[in-house]
Short mmCIF file of C-alpha atoms in Angstrom, two decimals:
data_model
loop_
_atom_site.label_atom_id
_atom_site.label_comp_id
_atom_site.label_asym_id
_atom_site.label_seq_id
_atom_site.Cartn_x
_atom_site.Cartn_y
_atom_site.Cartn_z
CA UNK V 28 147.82 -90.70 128.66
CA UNK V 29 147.85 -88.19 131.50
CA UNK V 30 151.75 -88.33 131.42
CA UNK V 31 152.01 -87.34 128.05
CA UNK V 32 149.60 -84.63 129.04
CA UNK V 33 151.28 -83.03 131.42
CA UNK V 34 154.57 -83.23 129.63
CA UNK V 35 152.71 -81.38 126.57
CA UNK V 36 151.44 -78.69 129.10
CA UNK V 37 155.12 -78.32 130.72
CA UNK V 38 155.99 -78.17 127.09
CA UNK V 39 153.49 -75.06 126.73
CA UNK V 40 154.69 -73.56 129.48
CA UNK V 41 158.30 -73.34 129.18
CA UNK V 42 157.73 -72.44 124.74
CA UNK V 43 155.44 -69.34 126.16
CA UNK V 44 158.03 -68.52 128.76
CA UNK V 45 161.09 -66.98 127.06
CA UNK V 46 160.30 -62.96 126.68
CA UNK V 47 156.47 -63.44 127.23
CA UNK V 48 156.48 -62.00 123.44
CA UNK V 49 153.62 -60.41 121.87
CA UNK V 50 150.78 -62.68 120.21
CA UNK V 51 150.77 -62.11 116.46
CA UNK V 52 147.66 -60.95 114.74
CA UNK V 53 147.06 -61.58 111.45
CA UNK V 54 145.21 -58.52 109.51
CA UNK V 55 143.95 -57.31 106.39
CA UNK V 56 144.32 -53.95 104.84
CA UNK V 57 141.40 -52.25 105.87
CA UNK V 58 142.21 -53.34 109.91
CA UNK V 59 145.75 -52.09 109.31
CA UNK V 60 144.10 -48.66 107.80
CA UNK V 61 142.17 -48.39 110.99
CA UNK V 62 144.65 -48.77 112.99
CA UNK V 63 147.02 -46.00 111.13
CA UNK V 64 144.00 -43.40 111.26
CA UNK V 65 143.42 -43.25 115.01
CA UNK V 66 142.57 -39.54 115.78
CA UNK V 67 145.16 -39.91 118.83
CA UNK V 68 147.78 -38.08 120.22
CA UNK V 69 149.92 -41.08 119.78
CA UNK V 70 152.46 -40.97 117.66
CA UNK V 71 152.71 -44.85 115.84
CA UNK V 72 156.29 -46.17 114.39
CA UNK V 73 155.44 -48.46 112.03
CA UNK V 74 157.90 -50.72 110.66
CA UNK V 75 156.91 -53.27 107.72
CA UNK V 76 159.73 -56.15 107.71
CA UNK V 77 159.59 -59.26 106.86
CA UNK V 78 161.54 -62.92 108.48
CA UNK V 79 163.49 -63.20 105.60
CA UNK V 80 164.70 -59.52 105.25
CA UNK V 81 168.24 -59.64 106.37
CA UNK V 82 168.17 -55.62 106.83
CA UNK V 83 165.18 -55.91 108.54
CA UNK V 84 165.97 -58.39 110.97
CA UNK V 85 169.20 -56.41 111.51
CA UNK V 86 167.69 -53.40 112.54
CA UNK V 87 164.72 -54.91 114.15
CA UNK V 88 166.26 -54.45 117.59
CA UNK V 89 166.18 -51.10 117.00
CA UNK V 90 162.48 -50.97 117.32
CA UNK V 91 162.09 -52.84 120.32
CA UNK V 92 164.87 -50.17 122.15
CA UNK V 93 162.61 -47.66 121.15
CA UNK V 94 159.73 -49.07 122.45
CA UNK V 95 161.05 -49.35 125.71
CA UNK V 96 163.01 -46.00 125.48
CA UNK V 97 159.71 -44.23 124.68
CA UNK V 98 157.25 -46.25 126.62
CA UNK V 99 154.82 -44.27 128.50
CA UNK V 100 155.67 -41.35 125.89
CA UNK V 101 153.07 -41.10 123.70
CA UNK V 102 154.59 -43.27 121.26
CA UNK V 103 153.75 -46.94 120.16
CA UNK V 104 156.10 -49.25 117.90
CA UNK V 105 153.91 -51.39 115.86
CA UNK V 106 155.71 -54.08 113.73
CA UNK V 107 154.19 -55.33 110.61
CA UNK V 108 155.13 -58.20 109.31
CA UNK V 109 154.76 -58.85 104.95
CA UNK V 110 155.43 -62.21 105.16
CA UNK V 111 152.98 -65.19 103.92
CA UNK V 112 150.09 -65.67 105.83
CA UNK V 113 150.87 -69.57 104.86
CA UNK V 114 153.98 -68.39 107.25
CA UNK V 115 152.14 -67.82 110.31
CA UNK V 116 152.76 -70.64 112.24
CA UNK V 117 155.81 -71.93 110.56
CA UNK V 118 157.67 -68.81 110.44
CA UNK V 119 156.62 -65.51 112.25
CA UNK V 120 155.30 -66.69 115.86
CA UNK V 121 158.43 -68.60 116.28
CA UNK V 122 161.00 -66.05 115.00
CA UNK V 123 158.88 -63.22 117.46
CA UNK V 124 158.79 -66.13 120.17
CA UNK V 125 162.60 -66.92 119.43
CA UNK V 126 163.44 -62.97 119.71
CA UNK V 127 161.02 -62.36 122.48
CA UNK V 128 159.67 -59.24 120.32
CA UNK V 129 157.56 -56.98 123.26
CA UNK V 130 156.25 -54.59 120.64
CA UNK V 131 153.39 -54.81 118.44
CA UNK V 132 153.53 -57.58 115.73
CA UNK V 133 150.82 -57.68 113.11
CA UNK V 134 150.76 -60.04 110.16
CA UNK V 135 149.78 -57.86 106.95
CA UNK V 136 147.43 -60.90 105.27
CA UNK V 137 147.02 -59.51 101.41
CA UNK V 138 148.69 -61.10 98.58
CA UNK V 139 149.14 -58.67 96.01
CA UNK V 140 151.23 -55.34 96.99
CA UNK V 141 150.20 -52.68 94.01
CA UNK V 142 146.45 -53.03 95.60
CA UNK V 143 147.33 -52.01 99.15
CA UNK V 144 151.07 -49.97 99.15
CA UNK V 145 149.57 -47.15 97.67
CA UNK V 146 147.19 -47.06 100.16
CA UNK V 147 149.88 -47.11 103.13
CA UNK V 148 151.95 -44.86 101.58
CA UNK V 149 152.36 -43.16 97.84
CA UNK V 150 155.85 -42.77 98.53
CA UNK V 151 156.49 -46.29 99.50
CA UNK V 152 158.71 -48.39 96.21
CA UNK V 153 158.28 -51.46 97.35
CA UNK V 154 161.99 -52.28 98.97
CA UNK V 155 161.91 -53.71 102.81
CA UNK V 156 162.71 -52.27 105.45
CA UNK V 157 160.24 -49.41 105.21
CA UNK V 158 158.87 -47.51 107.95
CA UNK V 159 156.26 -44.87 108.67
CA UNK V 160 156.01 -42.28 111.29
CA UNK V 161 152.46 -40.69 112.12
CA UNK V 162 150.62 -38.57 114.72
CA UNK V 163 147.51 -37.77 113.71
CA UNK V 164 146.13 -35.32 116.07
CA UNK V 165 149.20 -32.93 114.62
CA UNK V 166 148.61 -34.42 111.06
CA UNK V 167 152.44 -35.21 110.75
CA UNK V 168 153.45 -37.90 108.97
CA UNK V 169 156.97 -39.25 107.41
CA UNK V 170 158.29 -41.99 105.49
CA UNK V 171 161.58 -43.98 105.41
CA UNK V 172 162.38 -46.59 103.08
CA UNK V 173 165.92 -47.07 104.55
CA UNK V 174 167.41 -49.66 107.48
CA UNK V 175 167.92 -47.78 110.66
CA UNK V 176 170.98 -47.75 112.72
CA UNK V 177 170.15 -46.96 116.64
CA UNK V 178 171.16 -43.07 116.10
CA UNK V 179 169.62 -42.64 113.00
CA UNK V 180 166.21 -44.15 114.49
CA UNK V 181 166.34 -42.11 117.42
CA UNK V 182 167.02 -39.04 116.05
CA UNK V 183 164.26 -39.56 113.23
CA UNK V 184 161.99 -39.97 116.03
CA UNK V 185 163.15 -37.01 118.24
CA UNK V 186 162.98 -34.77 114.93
CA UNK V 187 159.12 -36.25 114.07
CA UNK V 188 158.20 -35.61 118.11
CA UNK V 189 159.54 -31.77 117.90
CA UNK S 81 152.89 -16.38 113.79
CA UNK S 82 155.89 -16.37 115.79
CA UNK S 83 155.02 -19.98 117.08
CA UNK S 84 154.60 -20.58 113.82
CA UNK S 85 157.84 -20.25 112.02
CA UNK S 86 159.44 -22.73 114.01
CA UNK S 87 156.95 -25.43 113.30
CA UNK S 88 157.40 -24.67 109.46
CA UNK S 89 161.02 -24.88 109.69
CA UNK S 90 161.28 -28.11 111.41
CA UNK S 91 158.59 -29.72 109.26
CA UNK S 92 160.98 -28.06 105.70
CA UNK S 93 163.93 -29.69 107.64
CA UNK S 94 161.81 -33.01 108.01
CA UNK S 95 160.71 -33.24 104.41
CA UNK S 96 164.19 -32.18 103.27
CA UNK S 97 165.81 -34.97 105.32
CA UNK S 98 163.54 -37.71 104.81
CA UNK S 99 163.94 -36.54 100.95
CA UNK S 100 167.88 -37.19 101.44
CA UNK S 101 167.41 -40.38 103.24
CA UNK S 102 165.14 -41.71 100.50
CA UNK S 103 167.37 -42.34 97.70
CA UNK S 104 166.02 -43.48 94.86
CA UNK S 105 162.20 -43.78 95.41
CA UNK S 106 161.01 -40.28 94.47
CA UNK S 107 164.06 -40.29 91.36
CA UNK S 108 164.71 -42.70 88.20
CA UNK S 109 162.69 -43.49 85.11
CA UNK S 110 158.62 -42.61 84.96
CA UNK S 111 156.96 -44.72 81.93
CA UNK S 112 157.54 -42.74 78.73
CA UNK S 113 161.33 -41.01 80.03
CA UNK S 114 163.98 -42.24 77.69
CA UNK S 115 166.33 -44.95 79.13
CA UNK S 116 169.99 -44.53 79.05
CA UNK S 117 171.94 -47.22 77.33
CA UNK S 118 174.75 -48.82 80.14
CA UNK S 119 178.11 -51.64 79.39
CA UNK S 120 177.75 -54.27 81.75
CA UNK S 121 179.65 -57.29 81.64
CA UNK S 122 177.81 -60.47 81.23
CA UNK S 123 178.50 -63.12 83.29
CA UNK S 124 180.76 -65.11 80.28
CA UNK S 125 182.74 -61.57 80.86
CA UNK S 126 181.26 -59.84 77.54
CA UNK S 127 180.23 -56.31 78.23
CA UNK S 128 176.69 -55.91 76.76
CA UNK S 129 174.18 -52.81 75.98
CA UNK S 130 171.03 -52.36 74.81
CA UNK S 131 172.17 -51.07 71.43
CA UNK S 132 174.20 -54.45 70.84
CA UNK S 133 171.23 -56.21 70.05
CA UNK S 134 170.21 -55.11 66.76
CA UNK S 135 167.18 -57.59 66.72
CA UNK S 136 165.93 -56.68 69.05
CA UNK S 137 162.34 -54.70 69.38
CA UNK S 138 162.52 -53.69 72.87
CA UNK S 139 163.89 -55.53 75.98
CA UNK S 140 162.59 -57.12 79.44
CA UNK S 141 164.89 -55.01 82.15
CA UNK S 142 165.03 -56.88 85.69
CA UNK S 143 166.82 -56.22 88.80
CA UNK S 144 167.17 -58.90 90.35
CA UNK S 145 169.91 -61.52 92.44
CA UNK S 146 170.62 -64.30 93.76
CA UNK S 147 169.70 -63.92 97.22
CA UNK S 148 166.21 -62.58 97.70
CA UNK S 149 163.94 -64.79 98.38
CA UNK S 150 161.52 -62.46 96.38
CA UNK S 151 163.64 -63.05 93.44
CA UNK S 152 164.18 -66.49 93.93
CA UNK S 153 160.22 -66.79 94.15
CA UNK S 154 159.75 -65.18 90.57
CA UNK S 155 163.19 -67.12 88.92
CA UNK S 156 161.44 -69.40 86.83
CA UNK S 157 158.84 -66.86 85.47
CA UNK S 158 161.45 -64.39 84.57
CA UNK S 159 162.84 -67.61 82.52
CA UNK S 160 159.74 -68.23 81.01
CA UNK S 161 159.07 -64.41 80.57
CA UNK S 162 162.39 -64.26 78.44
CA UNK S 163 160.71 -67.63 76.54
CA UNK S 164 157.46 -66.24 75.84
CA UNK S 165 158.70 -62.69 74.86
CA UNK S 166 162.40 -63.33 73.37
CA UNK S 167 160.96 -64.35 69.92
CA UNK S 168 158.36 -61.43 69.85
CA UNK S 169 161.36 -59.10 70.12
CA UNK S 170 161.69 -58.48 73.76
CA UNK S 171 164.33 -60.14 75.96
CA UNK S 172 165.00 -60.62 78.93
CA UNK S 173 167.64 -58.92 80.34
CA UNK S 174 168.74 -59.45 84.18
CA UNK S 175 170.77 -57.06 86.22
CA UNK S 176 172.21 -57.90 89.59
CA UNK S 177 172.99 -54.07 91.22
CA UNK S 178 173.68 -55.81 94.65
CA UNK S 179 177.04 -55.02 96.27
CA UNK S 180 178.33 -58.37 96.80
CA UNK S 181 180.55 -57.10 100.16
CA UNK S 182 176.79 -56.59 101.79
CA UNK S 183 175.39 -59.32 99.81
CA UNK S 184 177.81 -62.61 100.37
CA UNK S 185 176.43 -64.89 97.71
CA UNK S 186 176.01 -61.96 94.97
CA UNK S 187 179.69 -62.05 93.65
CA UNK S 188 180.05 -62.22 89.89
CA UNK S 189 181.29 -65.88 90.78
CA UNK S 190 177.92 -66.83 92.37
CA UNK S 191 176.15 -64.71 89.47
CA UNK S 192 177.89 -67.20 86.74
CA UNK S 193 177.29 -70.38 88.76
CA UNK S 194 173.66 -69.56 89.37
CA UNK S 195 173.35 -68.80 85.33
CA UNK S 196 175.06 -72.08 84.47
CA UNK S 197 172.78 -73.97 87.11
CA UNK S 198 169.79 -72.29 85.62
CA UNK S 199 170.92 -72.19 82.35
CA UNK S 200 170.11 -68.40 81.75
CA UNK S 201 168.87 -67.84 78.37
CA UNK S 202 169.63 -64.11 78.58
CA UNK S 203 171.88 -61.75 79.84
CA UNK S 204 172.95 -61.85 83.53
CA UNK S 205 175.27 -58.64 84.19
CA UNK S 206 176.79 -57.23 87.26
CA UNK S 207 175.87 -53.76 88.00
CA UNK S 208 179.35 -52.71 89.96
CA UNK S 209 179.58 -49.06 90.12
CA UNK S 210 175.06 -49.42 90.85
CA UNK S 211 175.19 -46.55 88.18
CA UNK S 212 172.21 -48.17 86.29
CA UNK S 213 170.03 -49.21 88.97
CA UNK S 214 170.38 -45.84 90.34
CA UNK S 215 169.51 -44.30 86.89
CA UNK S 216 166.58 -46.63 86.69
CA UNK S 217 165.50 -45.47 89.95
CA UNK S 218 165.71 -49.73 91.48
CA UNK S 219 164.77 -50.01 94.61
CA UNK S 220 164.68 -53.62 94.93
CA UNK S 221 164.67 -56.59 93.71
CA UNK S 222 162.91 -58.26 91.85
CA UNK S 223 162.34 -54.61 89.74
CA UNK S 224 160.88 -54.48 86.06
CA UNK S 225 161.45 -51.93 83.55
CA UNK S 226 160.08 -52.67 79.50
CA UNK S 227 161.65 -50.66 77.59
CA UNK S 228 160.69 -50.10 73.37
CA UNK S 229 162.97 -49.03 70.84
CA UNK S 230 162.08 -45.86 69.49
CA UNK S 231 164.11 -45.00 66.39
CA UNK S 232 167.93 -44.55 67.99
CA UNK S 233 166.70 -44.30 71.64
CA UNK S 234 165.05 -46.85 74.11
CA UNK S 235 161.99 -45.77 75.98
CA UNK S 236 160.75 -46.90 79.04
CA UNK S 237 157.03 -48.54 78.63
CA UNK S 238 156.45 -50.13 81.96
CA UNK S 239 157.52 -50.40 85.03
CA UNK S 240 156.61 -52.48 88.25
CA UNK S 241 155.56 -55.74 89.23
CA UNK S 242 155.67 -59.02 87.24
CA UNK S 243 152.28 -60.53 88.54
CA UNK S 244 149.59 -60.62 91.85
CA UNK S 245 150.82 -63.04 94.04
CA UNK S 246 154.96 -63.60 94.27
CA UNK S 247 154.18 -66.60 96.87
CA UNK S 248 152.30 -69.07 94.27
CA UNK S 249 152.36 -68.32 90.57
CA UNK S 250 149.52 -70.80 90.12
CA UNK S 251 147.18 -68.38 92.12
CA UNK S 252 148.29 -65.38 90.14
CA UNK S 253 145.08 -64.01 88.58
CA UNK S 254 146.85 -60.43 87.06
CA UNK S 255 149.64 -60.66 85.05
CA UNK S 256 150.74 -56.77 85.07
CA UNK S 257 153.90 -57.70 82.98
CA UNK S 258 152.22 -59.46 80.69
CA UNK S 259 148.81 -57.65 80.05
CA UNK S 260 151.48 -54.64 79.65
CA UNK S 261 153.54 -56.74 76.42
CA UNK S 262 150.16 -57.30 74.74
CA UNK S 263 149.45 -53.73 74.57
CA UNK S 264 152.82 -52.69 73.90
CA UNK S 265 153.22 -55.29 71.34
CA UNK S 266 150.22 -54.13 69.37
CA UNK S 267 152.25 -50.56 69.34
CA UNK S 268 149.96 -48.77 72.01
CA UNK S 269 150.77 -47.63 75.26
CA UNK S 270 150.21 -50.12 78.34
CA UNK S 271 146.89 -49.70 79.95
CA UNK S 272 148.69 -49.85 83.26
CA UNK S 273 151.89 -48.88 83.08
CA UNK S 274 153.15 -48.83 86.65
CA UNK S 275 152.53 -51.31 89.44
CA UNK S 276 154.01 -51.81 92.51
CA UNK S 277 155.56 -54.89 94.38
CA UNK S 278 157.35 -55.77 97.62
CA UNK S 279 160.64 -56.96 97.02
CA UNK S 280 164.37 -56.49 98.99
CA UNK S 281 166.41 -53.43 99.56
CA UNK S 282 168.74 -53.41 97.13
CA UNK S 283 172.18 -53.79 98.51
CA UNK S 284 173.70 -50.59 98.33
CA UNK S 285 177.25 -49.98 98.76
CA UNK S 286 177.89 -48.44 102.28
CA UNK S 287 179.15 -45.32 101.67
#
């Protein structure tokens, strides 16, 4: 009993090892609207993807070299994730696990999308990857449903941050 | 003021720029435009339009493909839709705008072997040059337009989402599409007309 113990706490150890990636929380809408409406000086990249978005996943790298390339700037990468909350456990913690994922990941828990995209952005169709740029404290804000390439993402950034 | 001016010309350049990087989500059909007719071939290689159906009252546009998941998800009920709605006058038609060189697994082969599989009761055509989506103003897929004949012209009556909840039809409790038909089928305009849904990129040919 205590061997099998101690082989499922090794176990533990070495699946939380790899990347020490972020912890997923799961949120609804009116968390995620908090979040987006902090009167900071912080400017937020928000990025809503999904597992089983090949564009997404592409660019997804993207993010995270921003988030280190900007870290201690003023500017936080938050990844939202639009997949199935029934995908928690089966999907998302491994695939930000697998990736070892350092930004931000929340889990947008709503089910139906014409209730809440409005509401995160008007301009927003519906296609994945989309992603929002905002500072508050300089009421700026910008919207891109498009996949990023590294230079594109960067200089959308450097453009929002002039 | 002087400090000024540059602030309003970077945030012009910023809303010009993020208006040229967004496509097709500020462009394309609003509910009541007119909806050009298009030749598409089908997947048994017969071009079709929406004038070639004379029956027909209106039709069931979708965007849709073979390889999102999202449109994989809502498959059977855009079968069913064409089921319910093809003997009121309305049906379906399905549109794959994906370019199949970003999209392995969209090719007009796969589009024919997934119709055969599935066995399509509608139109499935291939949207090559993405001239229609891009007139529709698609964005992804799955993407629903209604449109209604009106005399010579066809008219675009709703646009959106099929239902509430893509994961589990059983735990749908809105059908937008649907709700929309019954108004539209008793000749008045849909009580909500636009909805919105999450759905893939569409696959856009890299220019």
């Amino acid at each position: 009993m205590m061997h099998k113990f101690i082989l499922l706490a090794l176990a533990c150890c070495l699946l939380a090892l790899p990347g020490q990636a972020q912890r997923v929380a799961v949120v609804r809408l009116p968390e995620l609207q908090r979040r987006l409406s902090q009167p900071s000086d912080t400017t937020y990249v928000v990025n809503f993807w999904a597992t089983w978005c090949a564009p997404c996943v592409k660019e997804l790298p993207n993010f995270e070299q921003l988030n280190r390339a900007y870290a201690g700037r003023k500017v936080k990468v938050l990844l939202v994730s639009t997949d199935y909350a029934s995908q928690l456990d089966k999907k998302v913690r491994p695939f930000v696990a697998r990736r070892g994922l350092r930004s931000e990941v929340l889990l947008l828990n709503e089910t139906d999308p014409n209730t809440w995209m409005d509401k995160v952005d008007s301009q927003w169709s519906g296609a994945l990857p989309f992603t929002l740029m905002i500072n508050n404290k300089r009421q700026k804000r910008a919207s891109f449903e498009q996949e990023f390439t590294q230079p594109e993402l960067t200089a959308a950034l450097q453009q929002f941050l002039q | 003021m002087k400090k000024l001016l540059p602030a309003l010309a970077a945030c012009l350049l910023l809303a010009l720029s993020s208006f040229m990087m967004l496509r097709t989500a500020a462009t394309g059909y609003q509910v009541g435009d007119k909806a050009a007719d298009f030749q598409l071939k089908n997947v048994d290689g017969k071009l079709v339009s929406l004038a070639s159906n004379k029956a027909a009252k209106g039709y069931i546009v979708v965007f849709t493909c073979n390889t999102c998941p999202y449109a994989k998800a809502y498959e059977q009920r855009i079968i069913d839709l064409h089921t319910k709605y093809a003997p009121q006058g309305y049906p379906v038609v399905a549109i794959n705008p994906n370019d199949p060189a970003v999209a392995p697994g969209d090719s007009f082969a796969d589009m024919q072997k997934r119709a055969k599989e599935k066995k399509y009761g509608f139109p499935y055509l291939q949207d090559e040059s993405q001239e229609v989506a891009r007139q529709y103003g698609a964005t992804r897929t799955p993407h629903l337009y209604v449109v209604s004949r009106q005399g010579n012209d066809f008219v675009v009556s709703y646009i959106g989402a099929i239902d509430d909840n893509s994961e589990d039809a059983k735990l749908v409790k809105t059908k937008y599409l649907e709700n929309a038909m019954t108004d539209i089928l008793a000749g008045k305009p849909a009580t909500v007309g636009a909805t919105k849904a999450i759905g893939c990129t569409i696959k856009w040919k890299k220019a």
